[in-house]
Amino acid sequence: MKKYIQSFRLFFGNCQIRSIVLFAAVISGLTVLCGIIGCFPMNEFLTGLAEGVPTMLSSLSAVFGLIFMNALYQYLSPVTPGHKYYASLPDGAAHFRRAIAAGNLFGIVSGLVLLALINAAYKLIGIDNNFVFFGVMLLFIAAGVCNFTGFIRNNSARIIVMMGVFCGFGFLAGFFGFLADAEDAGTTRLDPLFSSAGITVTAGLVSVAVFAAGLIYALMVAEKKWGESL
Amino acid sequence: MENNYCVRTRGLTKKYSKFTLGALDMDIPEGFSTALIGANGAGKTTLIDILCGVTNRTDGEVTYFGDSRDISDPDLRERIGYCASSAFFPLGFTAKDIAVSMEIAYKSFDRAKFADLCEKFEVDSENTKKPRPMHKQSDGNRMRTCLASVFARSTELLVLDEPGSSLDPLMRDRLCDRMREYLDDGDGRKSIIFSTHNIADMENAADYAVFMDKGHVIEQGFIEELKEKYIVVSGDAENWEQAKSLLMSGSHNRTTFDGLALSENSEALATLNVETAAPTLQQLSVGLLKYAEEHR
C-alpha cells in the first residue's frame, strides 16, 4: 500500500493534494451549512438554497476524483509540462500504473465520503435523497469512463468522449423518469428509477461493473502505453 | 589518448515525419564535459532525450559506461542525471513538491543538499516560507531549481539540455564552476553532456565537442585537438579570392575577410600574406556550422 501512496505523491507532490483537500473541505462546509439551514427554515430563499446547493454538490462530488485521474493521464502527452521529468524516472511506468490505482481509490473514497455527507444533509433537510444515489452511480461510471478514455492521445477527443458518455447517462436517467410520467404523480423524475429495489441494485451493479472494467483495463495497459508515449 | 566512454552510439536513429536524427556514431569520453553544438533543429534535444530514455530510438544502439545498454533499467537511470531545457517539472510544483517527488523517485536524492543548492542558486527552496510554484517563476529560476535538483543526486553522468540558455551571465559562470566541481569530485569517473548555444560563455565548461547539423554529426573531438586541427584566417579583402579555395568557410567585406581553414593548409595560406591563429570554440562552431550549411 505504501508503494501506491508513494507513486501517487510522486505525481502530485504535497501542494496539489493540499489544494484538493481544501476543495473537499469547501464542499463539506457548504453541505453542512445547507444541512443546518435546512434544520431551521427561516425563509424560502434560504430553504431553496439549502435544498438546491447539495443537489449541485452531489454531481460535483461524483466527478471530484476525475481531477486527479485526468491530470495523471495527461502526463502521457509529451507536450504536458512535467512529461520529461516523469519519462526520465527509474521505474516510471510502474509508478504510473500504481498512481492510477491509487488515484482511482482516492477518487472513489473521497467521492463516497462527500456523497455520504450530502446524504446526511438531505436527511436533515427532509427532502428525497435520490440524487445521492444518482451521484454514486455517476461517480463509478465517471471513474470507469475516465480510465477507458485516459489513453486517448488527443486531449479534446478525450474530453468530448467523456462528456458524451456523461450526457448519455443523464439522458437515460431523465428518459426513464419521463417515461414513467413522474411529475404527474407529484414526485421527481428520478423517483421511478429508484422505486424498485431490483432496478436500484441493477443500476448500482452496472455502474460498479463499468468502473471495475475501466480500472482493470487501465492497469493492464498502463505500462505498455507509458512506453508508447516515449 | 586512451579513453573509456560514458556513452557510445552506433547507428543511432530516430525518425519523425519531417526530421531524421542519424544514423549517429558517437564516442563520448568518460570523465570529461562534452558540449553538443548545433543550430536550432540540429537534433541535440532529440539526442539528449534518447540518451535519457525520454524518447525511444527508432534504430541503432547506445552503450552507457561501457556495458549497460538498456535505458529502461532503473539502476542505469539512477546513474544518470537529466535536466530538460524548459518545463521539466509540472508547473504546479513548488520546491517542496519537487523534493517530495524526487525523494520517492531516486535513492540517491539528498533533500538537504537540494535545499542548500536552491539557496546557493538563489531560488525558492523547501525551507522558503511560501515557495512559489514553477508557473510563477521565471525561466531562469525554473532552470536553477532544475539544476539544483540534479546536482542534489549522486550520479555518474549529467545530461543537461541548454542549461545556460535562460541563465544570466553571472549564473552561467557559476554553473560552469559547478560543472567543473562535479567532474573533479568524480575522480575521472563522472561525465557531463550538455547542449548549448551560448558557446562563448560555456567554453570553460567543455572539454569535448560534438558538432551537429540536420541530424548528423559533422565533427567531434577534444576541443584542444580541434583547435590544432583548424585555424582561423584573416586578411585584406584583396586576398579573398585566392584564399577562398583554401578556406572551409568564411566571409568578407570591402576591406577584410576571415574564415576557418584546416591547419594543413596553413603553409599555403602563409604565402598569401594573411594572419592565422588558433580558433576559439565560438569561431570553430560558426566556421564548421557554416561549412555544413553550405555543403548539405
Short mmCIF file of C-alpha atoms in Angstrom, two decimals:
data_model
loop_
_atom_site.label_atom_id
_atom_site.label_comp_id
_atom_site.label_asym_id
_atom_site.label_seq_id
_atom_site.Cartn_x
_atom_site.Cartn_y
_atom_site.Cartn_z
CA MET A 1 0.00 0.00 0.00
CA LYS A 2 2.85 2.36 0.87
CA LYS A 3 4.24 1.94 -2.63
CA TYR A 4 0.94 3.02 -4.12
CA ILE A 5 0.73 6.11 -1.94
CA GLN A 6 4.35 6.96 -2.77
CA SER A 7 3.66 6.69 -6.50
CA PHE A 8 0.62 8.91 -6.06
CA ARG A 9 2.69 11.52 -4.21
CA LEU A 10 5.41 11.26 -6.84
CA PHE A 11 2.97 12.54 -9.44
CA PHE A 12 1.13 15.07 -7.30
CA GLY A 13 3.61 16.25 -4.69
CA ASN A 14 2.22 17.76 -1.50
CA CYS A 15 0.68 21.04 -2.54
CA GLN A 16 -1.68 19.60 -5.14
CA ILE A 17 -3.09 17.21 -2.57
CA ARG A 18 -3.47 20.11 -0.17
CA SER A 19 -5.49 22.10 -2.72
CA ILE A 20 -7.76 19.10 -3.36
CA VAL A 21 -8.27 18.63 0.38
CA LEU A 22 -9.18 22.32 0.55
CA PHE A 23 -11.67 21.84 -2.27
CA ALA A 24 -13.23 18.88 -0.46
CA ALA A 25 -13.40 20.95 2.73
CA VAL A 26 -15.31 23.70 0.89
CA ILE A 27 -17.84 21.16 -0.45
CA SER A 28 -18.18 19.62 3.01
CA GLY A 29 -18.54 23.02 4.67
CA LEU A 30 -21.24 24.12 2.21
CA THR A 31 -23.11 20.83 2.70
CA VAL A 32 -23.02 21.10 6.48
CA LEU A 33 -24.16 24.73 6.24
CA CYS A 34 -27.06 23.73 3.98
CA GLY A 35 -27.98 20.96 6.43
CA ILE A 36 -28.05 23.44 9.31
CA ILE A 37 -30.08 25.98 7.30
CA GLY A 38 -32.49 23.17 6.36
CA CYS A 39 -32.99 22.30 10.02
CA PHE A 40 -34.01 25.85 10.89
CA PRO A 41 -36.06 27.14 7.95
CA MET A 42 -36.30 30.94 8.13
CA ASN A 43 -37.44 31.99 4.67
CA GLU A 44 -37.99 30.50 1.21
CA PHE A 45 -34.77 31.83 -0.21
CA LEU A 46 -32.60 30.07 2.37
CA THR A 47 -34.68 26.89 2.19
CA GLY A 48 -34.28 26.87 -1.59
CA LEU A 49 -30.55 27.38 -1.16
CA ALA A 50 -30.35 24.53 1.35
CA GLU A 51 -32.18 22.18 -0.99
CA GLY A 52 -30.56 23.25 -4.25
CA VAL A 53 -26.89 23.52 -3.34
CA PRO A 54 -26.45 19.91 -2.11
CA THR A 55 -28.09 18.68 -5.35
CA MET A 56 -25.46 20.51 -7.35
CA LEU A 57 -22.71 19.38 -4.97
CA SER A 58 -23.68 15.72 -5.32
CA SER A 59 -22.92 15.81 -9.06
CA LEU A 60 -19.74 17.76 -8.39
CA SER A 61 -18.62 15.22 -5.79
CA ALA A 62 -19.16 12.45 -8.30
CA VAL A 63 -16.63 13.90 -10.73
CA PHE A 64 -14.32 15.21 -8.00
CA GLY A 65 -11.86 12.31 -8.30
CA LEU A 66 -11.54 12.88 -12.04
CA ILE A 67 -9.39 15.94 -11.38
CA PHE A 68 -6.60 13.65 -10.26
CA MET A 69 -7.09 10.95 -12.79
CA ASN A 70 -7.34 13.28 -15.75
CA ALA A 71 -4.20 15.13 -14.65
CA LEU A 72 -2.38 11.82 -14.31
CA TYR A 73 -3.31 10.62 -17.79
CA GLN A 74 -2.21 13.95 -19.25
CA TYR A 75 1.39 13.14 -18.35
CA LEU A 76 1.31 10.65 -21.22
CA SER A 77 1.37 13.60 -23.59
CA PRO A 78 4.85 14.94 -24.45
CA VAL A 79 3.51 18.49 -24.54
CA THR A 80 2.40 18.41 -20.89
CA PRO A 81 4.88 20.20 -18.60
CA GLY A 82 6.43 17.52 -16.40
CA HIS A 83 6.24 14.78 -19.04
CA LYS A 84 10.01 14.71 -19.48
CA TYR A 85 10.57 14.55 -15.75
CA TYR A 86 8.32 11.54 -15.32
CA ALA A 87 9.56 9.90 -18.51
CA SER A 88 13.14 10.07 -17.23
CA LEU A 89 12.43 8.45 -13.85
CA PRO A 90 13.57 4.95 -12.91
CA ASP A 91 10.53 2.65 -12.94
CA GLY A 92 8.38 5.47 -14.35
CA ALA A 93 5.92 3.03 -15.94
CA ALA A 94 5.43 1.10 -12.69
CA HIS A 95 4.94 4.35 -10.77
CA PHE A 96 2.37 5.42 -13.35
CA ARG A 97 0.41 2.17 -13.01
CA ARG A 98 0.44 2.37 -9.23
CA ALA A 99 -0.59 6.05 -9.33
CA ILE A 100 -3.60 5.10 -11.49
CA ALA A 101 -4.69 2.54 -8.90
CA ALA A 102 -4.19 4.99 -6.03
CA GLY A 103 -5.90 7.80 -7.96
CA ASN A 104 -8.95 5.60 -8.55
CA LEU A 105 -9.11 4.62 -4.91
CA PHE A 106 -8.73 8.22 -3.79
CA GLY A 107 -11.38 9.42 -6.25
CA ILE A 108 -13.91 6.77 -5.22
CA VAL A 109 -13.33 7.05 -1.47
CA SER A 110 -13.36 10.85 -1.40
CA GLY A 111 -16.44 10.91 -3.66
CA LEU A 112 -18.29 8.43 -1.44
CA VAL A 113 -17.39 10.36 1.71
CA LEU A 114 -18.70 13.61 0.23
CA LEU A 115 -21.84 11.93 -1.06
CA ALA A 116 -22.48 10.36 2.35
CA LEU A 117 -22.18 13.83 3.86
CA ILE A 118 -24.61 15.25 1.30
CA ASN A 119 -26.99 12.35 2.00
CA ALA A 120 -26.92 13.26 5.69
CA ALA A 121 -27.65 16.89 4.80
CA TYR A 122 -30.61 15.79 2.66
CA LYS A 123 -31.97 13.78 5.54
CA LEU A 124 -31.65 16.77 7.88
CA ILE A 125 -33.44 18.99 5.41
CA GLY A 126 -36.04 16.31 4.87
CA ILE A 127 -36.02 16.10 1.08
CA ASP A 128 -35.73 12.98 -1.05
CA ASN A 129 -32.15 11.77 -1.50
CA ASN A 130 -32.38 10.06 -4.88
CA PHE A 131 -29.82 12.46 -6.22
CA VAL A 132 -27.25 10.94 -3.90
CA PHE A 133 -27.73 7.52 -5.40
CA PHE A 134 -27.58 9.11 -8.81
CA GLY A 135 -24.31 10.74 -7.70
CA VAL A 136 -22.89 7.39 -6.55
CA MET A 137 -23.69 5.82 -9.90
CA LEU A 138 -22.20 8.77 -11.72
CA LEU A 139 -19.09 8.55 -9.53
CA PHE A 140 -18.39 4.95 -10.52
CA ILE A 141 -19.30 5.44 -14.16
CA ALA A 142 -17.25 8.65 -14.42
CA ALA A 143 -14.19 6.95 -12.93
CA GLY A 144 -14.61 3.93 -15.22
CA VAL A 145 -15.02 6.06 -18.33
CA CYS A 146 -12.02 8.18 -17.34
CA ASN A 147 -9.92 5.02 -17.16
CA PHE A 148 -11.06 3.94 -20.60
CA THR A 149 -10.57 7.33 -22.22
CA GLY A 150 -7.36 8.24 -20.38
CA PHE A 151 -5.16 6.78 -23.07
CA ILE A 152 -6.73 8.72 -25.93
CA ARG A 153 -3.86 10.91 -27.02
CA ASN A 154 -5.87 13.87 -28.24
CA ASN A 155 -6.95 15.93 -25.26
CA SER A 156 -10.06 17.36 -26.91
CA ALA A 157 -11.15 13.93 -28.16
CA ARG A 158 -10.80 12.53 -24.65
CA ILE A 159 -12.94 15.28 -23.09
CA ILE A 160 -15.57 15.00 -25.86
CA VAL A 161 -15.89 11.22 -25.36
CA MET A 162 -16.21 11.65 -21.58
CA MET A 163 -18.81 14.39 -21.94
CA GLY A 164 -20.71 12.29 -24.45
CA VAL A 165 -20.87 9.36 -22.03
CA PHE A 166 -21.97 11.55 -19.11
CA CYS A 167 -24.62 13.27 -21.22
CA GLY A 168 -25.88 9.86 -22.35
CA PHE A 169 -26.03 8.77 -18.72
CA GLY A 170 -28.01 11.87 -17.72
CA PHE A 171 -30.28 11.46 -20.73
CA LEU A 172 -31.10 7.86 -19.76
CA ALA A 173 -31.95 8.88 -16.20
CA GLY A 174 -34.22 11.66 -17.43
CA PHE A 175 -35.72 9.47 -20.13
CA PHE A 176 -36.77 6.71 -17.71
CA GLY A 177 -38.29 9.29 -15.40
CA PHE A 178 -40.13 10.89 -18.29
CA LEU A 179 -41.45 7.52 -19.49
CA ALA A 180 -42.97 6.99 -16.07
CA ASP A 181 -44.66 10.40 -16.33
CA ALA A 182 -43.38 11.05 -12.87
CA GLU A 183 -44.28 14.69 -12.42
CA ASP A 184 -48.00 13.95 -12.65
CA ALA A 185 -47.67 11.77 -9.59
CA GLY A 186 -46.07 14.65 -7.69
CA THR A 187 -42.63 13.10 -7.45
CA THR A 188 -39.30 13.98 -9.02
CA ARG A 189 -38.41 12.41 -12.33
CA LEU A 190 -35.75 10.27 -10.77
CA ASP A 191 -38.14 8.65 -8.31
CA PRO A 192 -39.43 5.91 -10.64
CA LEU A 193 -35.89 4.90 -11.38
CA PHE A 194 -35.24 4.17 -7.74
CA SER A 195 -38.69 2.99 -6.69
CA SER A 196 -37.84 -0.64 -7.34
CA ALA A 197 -35.09 -2.32 -5.34
CA GLY A 198 -34.32 -4.51 -8.36
CA ILE A 199 -33.72 -1.55 -10.64
CA THR A 200 -31.67 0.21 -7.98
CA VAL A 201 -29.44 -2.80 -7.37
CA THR A 202 -29.05 -3.47 -11.10
CA ALA A 203 -28.18 0.16 -11.80
CA GLY A 204 -25.67 0.12 -8.95
CA LEU A 205 -24.08 -3.10 -10.16
CA VAL A 206 -23.83 -1.83 -13.74
CA SER A 207 -22.07 1.33 -12.61
CA VAL A 208 -19.65 -0.63 -10.40
CA ALA A 209 -19.02 -3.01 -13.31
CA VAL A 210 -18.19 -0.08 -15.60
CA PHE A 211 -15.76 1.22 -13.00
CA ALA A 212 -14.14 -2.19 -12.44
CA ALA A 213 -13.77 -2.80 -16.18
CA GLY A 214 -12.21 0.63 -16.66
CA LEU A 215 -9.78 0.17 -13.79
CA ILE A 216 -8.73 -3.33 -14.88
CA TYR A 217 -8.21 -2.12 -18.44
CA ALA A 218 -6.16 0.87 -17.28
CA LEU A 219 -3.94 -1.24 -15.00
CA MET A 220 -3.39 -3.80 -17.73
CA VAL A 221 -2.30 -1.35 -20.42
CA ALA A 222 -0.71 1.39 -18.27
CA GLU A 223 2.92 0.26 -18.57
CA LYS A 224 2.62 -0.51 -22.28
CA LYS A 225 1.01 2.86 -23.01
CA TRP A 226 3.66 4.61 -20.92
CA GLY A 227 6.35 3.03 -23.09
CA GLU A 228 4.50 4.00 -26.25
CA SER A 229 4.26 7.62 -25.12
CA LEU A 230 8.05 7.98 -25.19
CA MET B 1 44.78 9.36 -25.88
CA GLU B 2 43.18 6.16 -24.47
CA ASN B 3 39.68 6.74 -23.16
CA ASN B 4 36.74 4.93 -21.70
CA TYR B 5 33.40 6.09 -22.97
CA CYS B 6 30.42 7.12 -20.90
CA VAL B 7 28.21 6.94 -23.97
CA ARG B 8 28.83 5.20 -27.26
CA THR B 9 26.27 5.15 -30.06
CA ARG B 10 26.27 3.01 -33.18
CA GLY B 11 23.80 3.67 -35.96
CA LEU B 12 21.55 5.56 -33.58
CA THR B 13 18.48 6.72 -35.49
CA LYS B 14 15.24 8.48 -34.65
CA LYS B 15 12.73 9.06 -37.41
CA TYR B 16 9.98 11.68 -37.25
CA SER B 17 7.72 12.59 -40.13
CA LYS B 18 9.76 15.69 -41.01
CA PHE B 19 13.10 15.02 -39.36
CA THR B 20 15.52 12.15 -39.02
CA LEU B 21 18.31 12.00 -36.49
CA GLY B 22 21.31 9.94 -37.51
CA ALA B 23 22.47 7.38 -38.10
CA LEU B 24 24.84 8.60 -35.37
CA ASP B 25 28.14 7.01 -34.40
CA MET B 26 29.48 8.86 -31.37
CA ASP B 27 32.02 8.15 -28.67
CA ILE B 28 31.64 10.44 -25.68
CA PRO B 29 34.62 10.15 -23.36
CA GLU B 30 34.24 9.38 -19.68
CA GLY B 31 35.50 11.88 -17.14
CA PHE B 32 35.01 14.94 -19.35
CA SER B 33 32.41 17.52 -20.19
CA THR B 34 31.02 17.23 -23.70
CA ALA B 35 29.25 20.09 -25.47
CA LEU B 36 26.65 19.34 -28.13
CA ILE B 37 26.78 22.25 -30.54
CA GLY B 38 24.50 22.91 -33.48
CA ALA B 39 21.91 25.21 -34.96
CA ASN B 40 18.25 25.01 -33.97
CA GLY B 41 16.80 21.80 -35.35
CA ALA B 42 20.16 20.04 -35.49
CA GLY B 43 18.87 17.21 -33.28
CA LYS B 44 20.60 18.00 -29.98
CA THR B 45 17.47 17.77 -27.84
CA THR B 46 16.30 14.62 -29.62
CA LEU B 47 19.69 13.04 -28.99
CA ILE B 48 19.59 14.04 -25.31
CA ASP B 49 16.03 12.73 -24.94
CA ILE B 50 17.06 9.39 -26.41
CA LEU B 51 20.12 9.14 -24.17
CA CYS B 52 17.93 9.76 -21.09
CA GLY B 53 15.17 7.40 -22.13
CA VAL B 54 12.62 10.18 -22.57
CA THR B 55 12.20 9.29 -26.25
CA ASN B 56 12.51 5.87 -27.82
CA ARG B 57 15.01 5.43 -30.63
CA THR B 58 13.94 4.04 -33.98
CA ASP B 59 17.11 2.06 -34.58
CA GLY B 60 20.72 1.63 -33.50
CA GLU B 61 22.45 1.02 -30.24
CA VAL B 62 23.52 3.07 -27.22
CA THR B 63 26.02 1.76 -24.69
CA TYR B 64 26.41 3.51 -21.33
CA PHE B 65 29.51 3.23 -19.13
CA GLY B 66 30.93 0.50 -21.35
CA ASP B 67 28.40 -2.23 -20.63
CA SER B 68 24.84 -1.03 -19.96
CA ARG B 69 22.54 -0.93 -22.94
CA ASP B 70 19.05 -0.90 -21.54
CA ILE B 71 17.97 2.62 -20.56
CA SER B 72 14.78 1.22 -19.05
CA ASP B 73 16.95 -0.40 -16.37
CA PRO B 74 16.22 1.57 -13.15
CA ASP B 75 19.80 1.15 -11.91
CA LEU B 76 21.14 2.78 -15.06
CA ARG B 77 18.67 5.65 -14.73
CA GLU B 78 19.83 6.19 -11.15
CA ARG B 79 23.32 6.83 -12.52
CA ILE B 80 22.14 9.48 -14.99
CA GLY B 81 21.02 12.98 -14.05
CA TYR B 82 18.87 14.74 -16.60
CA CYS B 83 17.63 18.28 -16.93
CA ALA B 84 15.44 19.44 -19.83
CA SER B 85 15.57 22.92 -21.32
CA SER B 86 12.06 24.03 -20.30
CA ALA B 87 9.00 22.95 -18.28
CA PHE B 88 10.85 19.98 -16.83
CA PHE B 89 8.76 19.80 -13.68
CA PRO B 90 4.97 20.10 -13.55
CA LEU B 91 4.11 23.79 -13.43
CA GLY B 92 2.13 23.46 -10.20
CA PHE B 93 5.13 22.02 -8.35
CA THR B 94 6.95 24.05 -5.71
CA ALA B 95 10.47 23.27 -4.45
CA LYS B 96 8.84 21.21 -1.71
CA ASP B 97 6.84 19.14 -4.20
CA ILE B 98 9.99 18.55 -6.21
CA ALA B 99 11.82 17.42 -3.08
CA VAL B 100 8.98 15.06 -2.13
CA SER B 101 8.71 13.66 -5.64
CA MET B 102 12.44 13.22 -6.24
CA GLU B 103 13.00 11.65 -2.84
CA ILE B 104 10.49 8.97 -3.82
CA ALA B 105 11.89 8.54 -7.33
CA TYR B 106 15.64 8.44 -6.64
CA LYS B 107 17.51 6.51 -3.98
CA SER B 108 20.44 8.92 -4.04
CA PHE B 109 18.48 12.17 -3.86
CA ASP B 110 19.76 14.27 -0.96
CA ARG B 111 16.94 16.51 0.23
CA ALA B 112 19.11 18.66 2.48
CA LYS B 113 21.61 19.17 -0.34
CA PHE B 114 18.77 20.18 -2.65
CA ALA B 115 17.60 22.83 -0.19
CA ASP B 116 21.18 24.03 0.20
CA LEU B 117 21.75 24.22 -3.56
CA CYS B 118 18.46 26.06 -4.07
CA GLU B 119 19.67 28.67 -1.62
CA LYS B 120 23.07 28.85 -3.35
CA PHE B 121 21.34 29.26 -6.71
CA GLU B 122 19.13 31.94 -5.14
CA VAL B 123 15.76 30.32 -5.79
CA ASP B 124 12.91 29.20 -3.53
CA SER B 125 13.83 26.13 -1.51
CA GLU B 126 11.53 23.97 0.55
CA ASN B 127 12.67 25.98 3.55
CA THR B 128 11.35 29.18 1.98
CA LYS B 129 8.25 30.36 3.84
CA LYS B 130 5.87 30.23 0.88
CA PRO B 131 7.70 28.61 -2.03
CA ARG B 132 6.27 29.64 -5.39
CA PRO B 133 5.09 27.07 -7.92
CA MET B 134 7.03 26.75 -11.16
CA HIS B 135 4.45 28.66 -13.20
CA LYS B 136 5.04 31.74 -11.04
CA GLN B 137 8.79 31.69 -11.61
CA SER B 138 10.90 32.94 -14.49
CA ASP B 139 12.51 30.54 -16.97
CA GLY B 140 15.87 31.24 -15.38
CA ASN B 141 14.67 30.38 -11.88
CA ARG B 142 12.99 27.21 -13.13
CA MET B 143 16.28 26.17 -14.69
CA ARG B 144 18.17 26.95 -11.46
CA THR B 145 15.71 24.79 -9.50
CA CYS B 146 16.07 22.04 -12.05
CA LEU B 147 19.88 22.22 -11.85
CA ALA B 148 19.76 22.18 -8.04
CA SER B 149 17.64 19.03 -8.15
CA VAL B 150 20.00 17.25 -10.50
CA PHE B 151 23.15 18.25 -8.59
CA ALA B 152 21.50 17.02 -5.36
CA ARG B 153 21.69 13.45 -6.60
CA SER B 154 24.65 11.12 -6.72
CA THR B 155 25.15 10.44 -10.42
CA GLU B 156 27.90 9.44 -12.82
CA LEU B 157 26.60 11.23 -15.89
CA LEU B 158 24.79 14.54 -16.17
CA VAL B 159 22.84 15.26 -19.31
CA LEU B 160 21.77 18.90 -19.48
CA ASP B 161 19.74 20.35 -22.30
CA GLU B 162 20.57 24.04 -22.80
CA PRO B 163 21.38 24.64 -19.13
CA GLY B 164 22.76 28.11 -19.76
CA SER B 165 20.22 29.48 -22.21
CA SER B 166 17.89 31.07 -19.67
CA LEU B 167 20.56 31.99 -17.11
CA ASP B 168 22.18 35.39 -16.67
CA PRO B 169 25.95 35.63 -17.42
CA LEU B 170 26.90 35.55 -13.74
CA MET B 171 24.83 32.44 -13.12
CA ARG B 172 26.24 30.81 -16.27
CA ASP B 173 29.70 31.38 -14.87
CA ARG B 174 28.65 29.80 -11.56
CA LEU B 175 27.16 26.88 -13.45
CA CYS B 176 30.46 26.33 -15.27
CA ASP B 177 32.24 26.28 -11.88
CA ARG B 178 29.68 23.83 -10.51
CA MET B 179 30.12 21.58 -13.54
CA ARG B 180 33.90 21.63 -13.05
CA GLU B 181 33.48 20.73 -9.37
CA TYR B 182 31.21 17.84 -10.35
CA LEU B 183 33.86 16.46 -12.71
CA ASP B 184 36.64 16.94 -10.16
CA ASP B 185 34.62 15.11 -7.47
CA GLY B 186 34.25 12.11 -9.75
CA ASP B 187 37.96 11.36 -9.99
CA GLY B 188 37.65 10.81 -13.73
CA ARG B 189 34.51 8.69 -13.47
CA LYS B 190 31.90 11.42 -13.78
CA SER B 191 30.94 12.94 -17.09
CA ILE B 192 28.69 15.70 -18.40
CA ILE B 193 26.92 16.05 -21.72
CA PHE B 194 25.25 19.38 -22.37
CA SER B 195 23.85 21.24 -25.33
CA THR B 196 24.39 24.94 -25.73
CA HIS B 197 24.05 27.96 -27.96
CA ASN B 198 25.99 30.15 -25.52
CA ILE B 199 29.27 28.80 -26.78
CA ALA B 200 31.47 31.64 -25.62
CA ASP B 201 30.06 31.59 -22.07
CA MET B 202 30.13 27.83 -21.74
CA GLU B 203 33.57 27.27 -23.33
CA ASN B 204 35.17 26.97 -19.89
CA ALA B 205 32.90 24.05 -19.07
CA ALA B 206 33.61 21.98 -22.19
CA ASP B 207 36.46 19.55 -22.90
CA TYR B 208 34.99 17.68 -25.81
CA ALA B 209 32.66 18.91 -28.53
CA VAL B 210 30.22 17.26 -30.88
CA PHE B 211 29.05 19.46 -33.74
CA MET B 212 25.70 18.58 -35.25
CA ASP B 213 23.85 19.69 -38.34
CA LYS B 214 20.44 18.49 -39.54
CA GLY B 215 20.56 15.30 -37.50
CA HIS B 216 24.14 14.36 -38.31
CA VAL B 217 27.45 14.67 -36.51
CA ILE B 218 29.74 16.81 -38.66
CA GLU B 219 32.74 16.87 -36.33
CA GLN B 220 33.65 15.64 -32.86
CA GLY B 221 36.78 15.65 -30.75
CA PHE B 222 38.61 17.15 -27.80
CA ILE B 223 38.46 20.90 -28.08
CA GLU B 224 42.22 21.31 -27.67
CA GLU B 225 42.80 18.86 -30.53
CA LEU B 226 40.20 20.59 -32.70
CA LYS B 227 41.96 23.89 -32.07
CA GLU B 228 45.09 22.33 -33.51
CA LYS B 229 43.25 20.78 -36.43
CA TYR B 230 41.69 24.08 -37.54
CA ILE B 231 42.89 27.67 -37.85
CA VAL B 232 41.15 30.97 -38.23
CA VAL B 233 42.38 33.06 -41.07
CA SER B 234 42.04 36.81 -41.54
CA GLY B 235 43.44 39.17 -44.11
CA ASP B 236 42.85 42.00 -46.54
CA ALA B 237 39.91 41.74 -48.90
CA GLU B 238 42.28 41.83 -51.92
CA ASN B 239 43.48 38.30 -50.97
CA TRP B 240 39.96 36.91 -50.52
CA GLU B 241 39.63 35.33 -53.96
CA GLN B 242 42.94 33.45 -53.65
CA ALA B 243 42.33 32.41 -50.03
CA LYS B 244 38.75 31.32 -50.63
CA SER B 245 39.69 27.97 -52.15
CA LEU B 246 41.75 27.10 -49.07
CA LEU B 247 39.05 28.04 -46.58
CA MET B 248 36.26 25.79 -45.34
CA SER B 249 34.00 28.74 -44.71
CA GLY B 250 34.40 32.46 -44.46
CA SER B 251 33.01 35.88 -45.06
CA HIS B 252 34.38 39.17 -46.34
CA ASN B 253 33.59 42.84 -46.60
CA ARG B 254 35.16 45.66 -48.62
CA THR B 255 38.36 45.77 -46.58
CA THR B 256 38.90 42.44 -44.78
CA PHE B 257 37.94 38.78 -44.72
CA ASP B 258 38.05 35.99 -42.17
CA GLY B 259 37.28 32.31 -42.18
CA LEU B 260 38.09 28.83 -40.95
CA ALA B 261 40.58 26.51 -42.58
CA LEU B 262 42.26 23.21 -41.90
CA SER B 263 45.70 23.60 -40.27
CA GLU B 264 47.20 21.51 -43.06
CA ASN B 265 46.54 24.48 -45.37
CA SER B 266 48.46 26.92 -43.20
CA GLU B 267 51.62 26.79 -45.32
CA ALA B 268 49.72 27.58 -48.48
CA LEU B 269 47.85 30.37 -46.71
CA ALA B 270 51.10 31.81 -45.39
CA THR B 271 52.11 32.71 -48.95
CA LEU B 272 49.04 34.94 -49.23
CA ASN B 273 50.10 37.40 -46.58
CA VAL B 274 47.26 36.53 -44.22
CA GLU B 275 47.15 36.11 -40.47
CA THR B 276 46.36 32.77 -38.87
CA ALA B 277 45.55 31.86 -35.28
CA ALA B 278 44.07 29.07 -33.19
CA PRO B 279 40.27 29.38 -33.18
CA THR B 280 38.12 29.93 -30.13
CA LEU B 281 35.28 27.43 -29.69
CA GLN B 282 32.87 30.12 -30.88
CA GLN B 283 34.88 30.65 -34.11
CA LEU B 284 35.22 26.92 -34.60
CA SER B 285 31.49 26.42 -34.17
CA VAL B 286 30.47 29.18 -36.55
CA GLY B 287 33.02 28.03 -39.15
CA LEU B 288 32.01 24.37 -39.02
CA LEU B 289 28.28 25.04 -38.99
CA LYS B 290 28.62 27.44 -41.92
CA TYR B 291 30.62 24.82 -43.79
CA ALA B 292 27.95 22.20 -43.09
CA GLU B 293 25.19 24.56 -44.20
CA GLU B 294 26.97 25.30 -47.49
CA HIS B 295 27.66 21.62 -48.21
CA ARG B 296 24.30 20.00 -47.40
#
